[in-house]
């Protein structure tokens, strides 16, 4: 066992002792929090989202072994064969029914008005006579695309005429429903962010890393042990722990041994309740005789933070996310930074090249809502509303004399909420290069 393995084992045991309450009620507490979130979402968010998207009904189809991505958000429950969660627009309130799905946690949560059999779906729908029925089919958002082809055919067969021909995509509705946040959701997400930050910053310390001994994958596995000990999930599977040098990323979560002089990055997130974070951290391993990172690396980090400050000051609610990102780019370029395509820095040593990708976050590491990122073109057209959770992500490339002028790639990323005042952080963001002695 490497030295870090013993350290990780001891830390994991200690973390389990801390994470497990003496009264054994952590599972109930988490369930109660999710019940409150669902109640508030169903009461406060669901009716408006249905109105805004002209939906009279929303049907989510599941079957044993094939759960929709919305299963957790809708209350979980045991699905033995076919099951349907059905929501009907009743004006100021959305009526909720669970057909063919049940169980203690779903039923005791108290957010559904009616429980029935899957066989009752056709009669239930006909009694309400909806003109437009949203279903989870989506071209751009995977989390809103849970209806399989077989399930679609089954639903049409069960509904029959005329309702089988009234099915429409609920993609935009799902985005609105998921990304319009209640106060309880924002509080829970902030808690997830704090746990994510704490684990990442401990990972980039001498608690975990022994230069010349510890590998990148040792660090990643230590982070996984922390997730297991705390009953958390991972936003992106294996944490991305990597080294950046003059030629770019040299190794990621591999058996590469961490050496003095290495510039390290973490890109990862944790899953807590039904929320998933996305953040980065940067660290430097001191060489013998050094007491801080070299000036070139420090300068590159400071330039990246300047870009982040501009982004924070510029991102505001807007009719479309595209308008918000256009205003942000205008401010960045006005400050003298150079806009580039992803990972395509210029050879000009006098400019800092920049890529930004502030994206939706929340119920997925890359979330469901409006996005300012170039890789979410459809959601650039969505309204950027107050209460939207976003990951403020950027990459800044600044020339480093110690690397013969090659550019240091500094990634910064932390999670925030968009408010009427602009961007507000949800936990302490990165403001320094972490130092490993």
Short mmCIF file of C-alpha atoms in Angstrom, two decimals, residues 246-418:
data_model
loop_
_atom_site.label_atom_id
_atom_site.label_comp_id
_atom_site.label_asym_id
_atom_site.label_seq_id
_atom_site.Cartn_x
_atom_site.Cartn_y
_atom_site.Cartn_z
CA UNK A 246 3.98 23.94 -21.18
CA UNK A 247 2.36 21.58 -23.71
CA UNK A 248 -1.04 21.47 -21.99
CA UNK A 249 -2.56 18.67 -19.95
CA UNK A 250 0.14 16.06 -19.35
CA UNK A 251 -1.77 13.40 -17.39
CA UNK A 252 -5.18 12.97 -15.77
CA UNK A 253 -6.20 10.64 -12.90
CA UNK A 254 -3.49 8.18 -13.87
CA UNK A 255 -0.50 6.44 -12.28
CA UNK A 256 1.63 9.53 -12.96
CA UNK A 257 3.49 10.31 -9.72
CA UNK A 258 3.11 13.89 -8.49
CA UNK A 259 6.46 15.66 -8.47
CA UNK A 260 7.77 18.94 -7.12
CA UNK A 261 7.15 21.76 -9.57
CA UNK A 262 3.87 20.23 -10.85
CA UNK A 263 0.88 22.47 -11.51
CA UNK A 264 -2.22 20.47 -10.52
CA UNK A 265 -5.92 20.89 -11.25
CA UNK A 266 -9.12 19.23 -10.04
CA UNK A 267 -12.36 19.28 -12.03
CA UNK A 268 -15.22 17.55 -10.27
CA UNK A 269 -18.48 17.80 -8.33
CA UNK A 270 -20.47 16.01 -5.65
CA UNK A 271 -24.04 14.74 -5.64
CA UNK A 272 -26.02 15.52 -2.50
CA UNK A 273 -29.77 14.86 -2.31
CA UNK A 274 -30.74 15.54 -5.96
CA UNK A 275 -28.11 18.24 -6.58
CA UNK A 276 -24.79 18.03 -8.37
CA UNK A 277 -22.01 20.62 -8.24
CA UNK A 278 -19.25 21.47 -10.71
CA UNK A 279 -16.01 23.15 -9.62
CA UNK A 280 -12.27 23.36 -10.15
CA UNK A 281 -9.26 23.93 -7.92
CA UNK A 282 -5.62 24.70 -8.76
CA UNK A 283 -2.53 23.72 -6.75
CA UNK A 284 1.25 23.94 -7.07
CA UNK A 285 3.81 21.54 -5.57
CA UNK A 286 6.68 23.58 -4.16
CA UNK A 287 10.21 22.79 -5.28
CA UNK A 288 12.94 22.61 -2.67
CA UNK A 289 13.67 26.14 -1.49
CA UNK A 290 10.40 27.64 -2.79
CA UNK A 291 7.94 29.24 -0.40
CA UNK A 292 5.28 30.14 -3.00
CA UNK A 293 4.43 29.31 -6.61
CA UNK A 294 6.67 30.93 -9.25
CA UNK A 295 5.80 34.46 -10.39
CA UNK A 296 4.72 33.36 -13.87
CA UNK A 297 2.13 30.94 -12.52
CA UNK A 298 0.91 33.45 -9.94
CA UNK A 299 0.50 36.08 -12.67
CA UNK A 300 -1.47 33.67 -14.84
CA UNK A 301 -3.78 32.90 -11.92
CA UNK A 302 -4.31 36.59 -11.20
CA UNK A 303 -5.24 37.22 -14.83
CA UNK A 304 -7.81 34.42 -14.68
CA UNK A 305 -9.32 35.92 -11.53
CA UNK A 306 -9.60 39.28 -13.30
CA UNK A 307 -11.68 37.60 -16.01
CA UNK A 308 -13.86 35.96 -13.37
CA UNK A 309 -14.43 39.32 -11.66
CA UNK A 310 -15.62 40.74 -14.99
CA UNK A 311 -17.94 37.77 -15.53
CA UNK A 312 -19.41 38.13 -12.05
CA UNK A 313 -20.06 41.82 -12.61
CA UNK A 314 -21.51 41.32 -16.09
CA UNK A 315 -23.87 38.33 -15.92
CA UNK A 316 -27.40 39.56 -15.23
CA UNK A 317 -30.91 38.24 -15.84
CA UNK A 318 -31.78 38.66 -19.51
CA UNK A 319 -34.50 37.75 -22.04
CA UNK A 320 -32.11 35.13 -23.38
CA UNK A 321 -28.91 33.60 -22.07
CA UNK A 322 -27.29 34.60 -25.38
CA UNK A 323 -27.87 38.27 -24.58
CA UNK A 324 -26.25 37.79 -21.18
CA UNK A 325 -23.20 36.06 -22.65
CA UNK A 326 -22.85 38.70 -25.38
CA UNK A 327 -22.74 41.43 -22.74
CA UNK A 328 -20.21 39.42 -20.75
CA UNK A 329 -17.92 38.93 -23.74
CA UNK A 330 -18.13 42.63 -24.56
CA UNK A 331 -16.91 43.49 -21.06
CA UNK A 332 -14.11 40.90 -21.17
CA UNK A 333 -12.82 42.12 -24.53
CA UNK A 334 -13.12 45.76 -23.49
CA UNK A 335 -10.75 44.94 -20.61
CA UNK A 336 -8.09 43.80 -23.10
CA UNK A 337 -8.52 40.03 -23.01
CA UNK A 338 -8.51 38.00 -26.23
CA UNK A 339 -11.44 35.74 -27.13
CA UNK A 340 -10.50 32.34 -28.58
CA UNK A 341 -12.05 28.98 -29.39
CA UNK A 342 -11.72 26.29 -26.74
CA UNK A 343 -8.13 25.14 -26.20
CA UNK A 344 -6.84 27.19 -29.15
CA UNK A 345 -4.55 29.79 -27.51
CA UNK A 346 -2.64 32.20 -29.70
CA UNK A 347 1.12 32.57 -29.76
CA UNK A 348 0.91 36.25 -28.80
CA UNK A 349 2.75 36.60 -25.47
CA UNK A 350 1.26 40.04 -24.80
CA UNK A 351 -2.36 38.93 -24.46
CA UNK A 352 -4.23 36.60 -22.18
CA UNK A 353 -6.47 34.36 -24.27
CA UNK A 354 -9.85 33.47 -22.80
CA UNK A 355 -12.62 30.91 -23.21
CA UNK A 356 -15.76 31.12 -21.08
CA UNK A 357 -18.41 28.47 -20.57
CA UNK A 358 -20.78 29.47 -17.77
CA UNK A 359 -23.40 26.75 -17.86
CA UNK A 360 -26.48 25.51 -16.08
CA UNK A 361 -25.87 23.44 -12.97
CA UNK A 362 -28.02 21.97 -10.24
CA UNK A 363 -29.63 18.59 -10.81
CA UNK A 364 -26.80 17.46 -13.07
CA UNK A 365 -23.17 18.58 -13.23
CA UNK A 366 -24.19 20.19 -16.50
CA UNK A 367 -27.73 21.19 -15.63
CA UNK A 368 -31.11 21.46 -17.32
CA UNK A 369 -31.63 25.21 -17.37
CA UNK A 370 -30.67 28.24 -19.45
CA UNK A 371 -26.97 28.20 -20.28
CA UNK A 372 -24.40 30.80 -21.32
CA UNK A 373 -22.06 28.10 -22.64
CA UNK A 374 -21.16 27.62 -26.28
CA UNK A 375 -21.79 23.88 -25.92
CA UNK A 376 -25.51 24.40 -25.06
CA UNK A 377 -26.78 26.23 -28.18
CA UNK A 378 -30.47 25.51 -27.63
CA UNK A 379 -30.44 26.76 -24.06
CA UNK A 380 -28.69 29.96 -25.12
CA UNK A 381 -32.16 30.89 -26.40
CA UNK A 382 -33.83 30.35 -22.99
CA UNK A 383 -34.58 33.22 -20.63
CA UNK A 384 -31.96 33.74 -17.92
CA UNK A 385 -34.13 34.26 -14.85
CA UNK A 386 -33.31 35.19 -11.27
CA UNK A 387 -32.84 32.04 -9.20
CA UNK A 388 -31.00 30.17 -11.96
CA UNK A 389 -28.03 28.14 -10.74
CA UNK A 390 -24.97 28.45 -12.97
CA UNK A 391 -21.37 27.30 -12.92
CA UNK A 392 -19.12 30.29 -13.66
CA UNK A 393 -16.46 28.58 -15.76
CA UNK A 394 -13.52 30.04 -17.66
CA UNK A 395 -10.10 29.15 -19.07
CA UNK A 396 -7.37 31.80 -19.26
CA UNK A 397 -4.07 31.33 -21.10
CA UNK A 398 -1.19 33.61 -20.10
CA UNK A 399 2.44 33.46 -21.26
CA UNK A 400 4.92 32.19 -18.68
CA UNK A 401 8.61 33.22 -19.01
CA UNK A 402 9.61 30.14 -17.01
CA UNK A 403 8.08 27.98 -19.75
CA UNK A 404 9.91 29.73 -22.59
CA UNK A 405 6.81 31.82 -23.24
CA UNK A 406 4.37 28.89 -23.41
CA UNK A 407 1.01 29.79 -21.97
CA UNK A 408 -0.25 28.60 -18.61
CA UNK A 409 -3.81 27.30 -18.84
CA UNK A 410 -5.67 28.36 -15.69
CA UNK A 411 -9.22 27.01 -15.30
CA UNK A 412 -11.55 28.58 -12.75
CA UNK A 413 -15.00 27.28 -11.94
CA UNK A 414 -17.38 27.72 -9.04
CA UNK A 415 -21.15 27.60 -8.65
CA UNK A 416 -23.43 30.58 -8.16
CA UNK A 417 -27.01 31.78 -8.34
CA UNK A 418 -28.21 34.49 -10.69
#
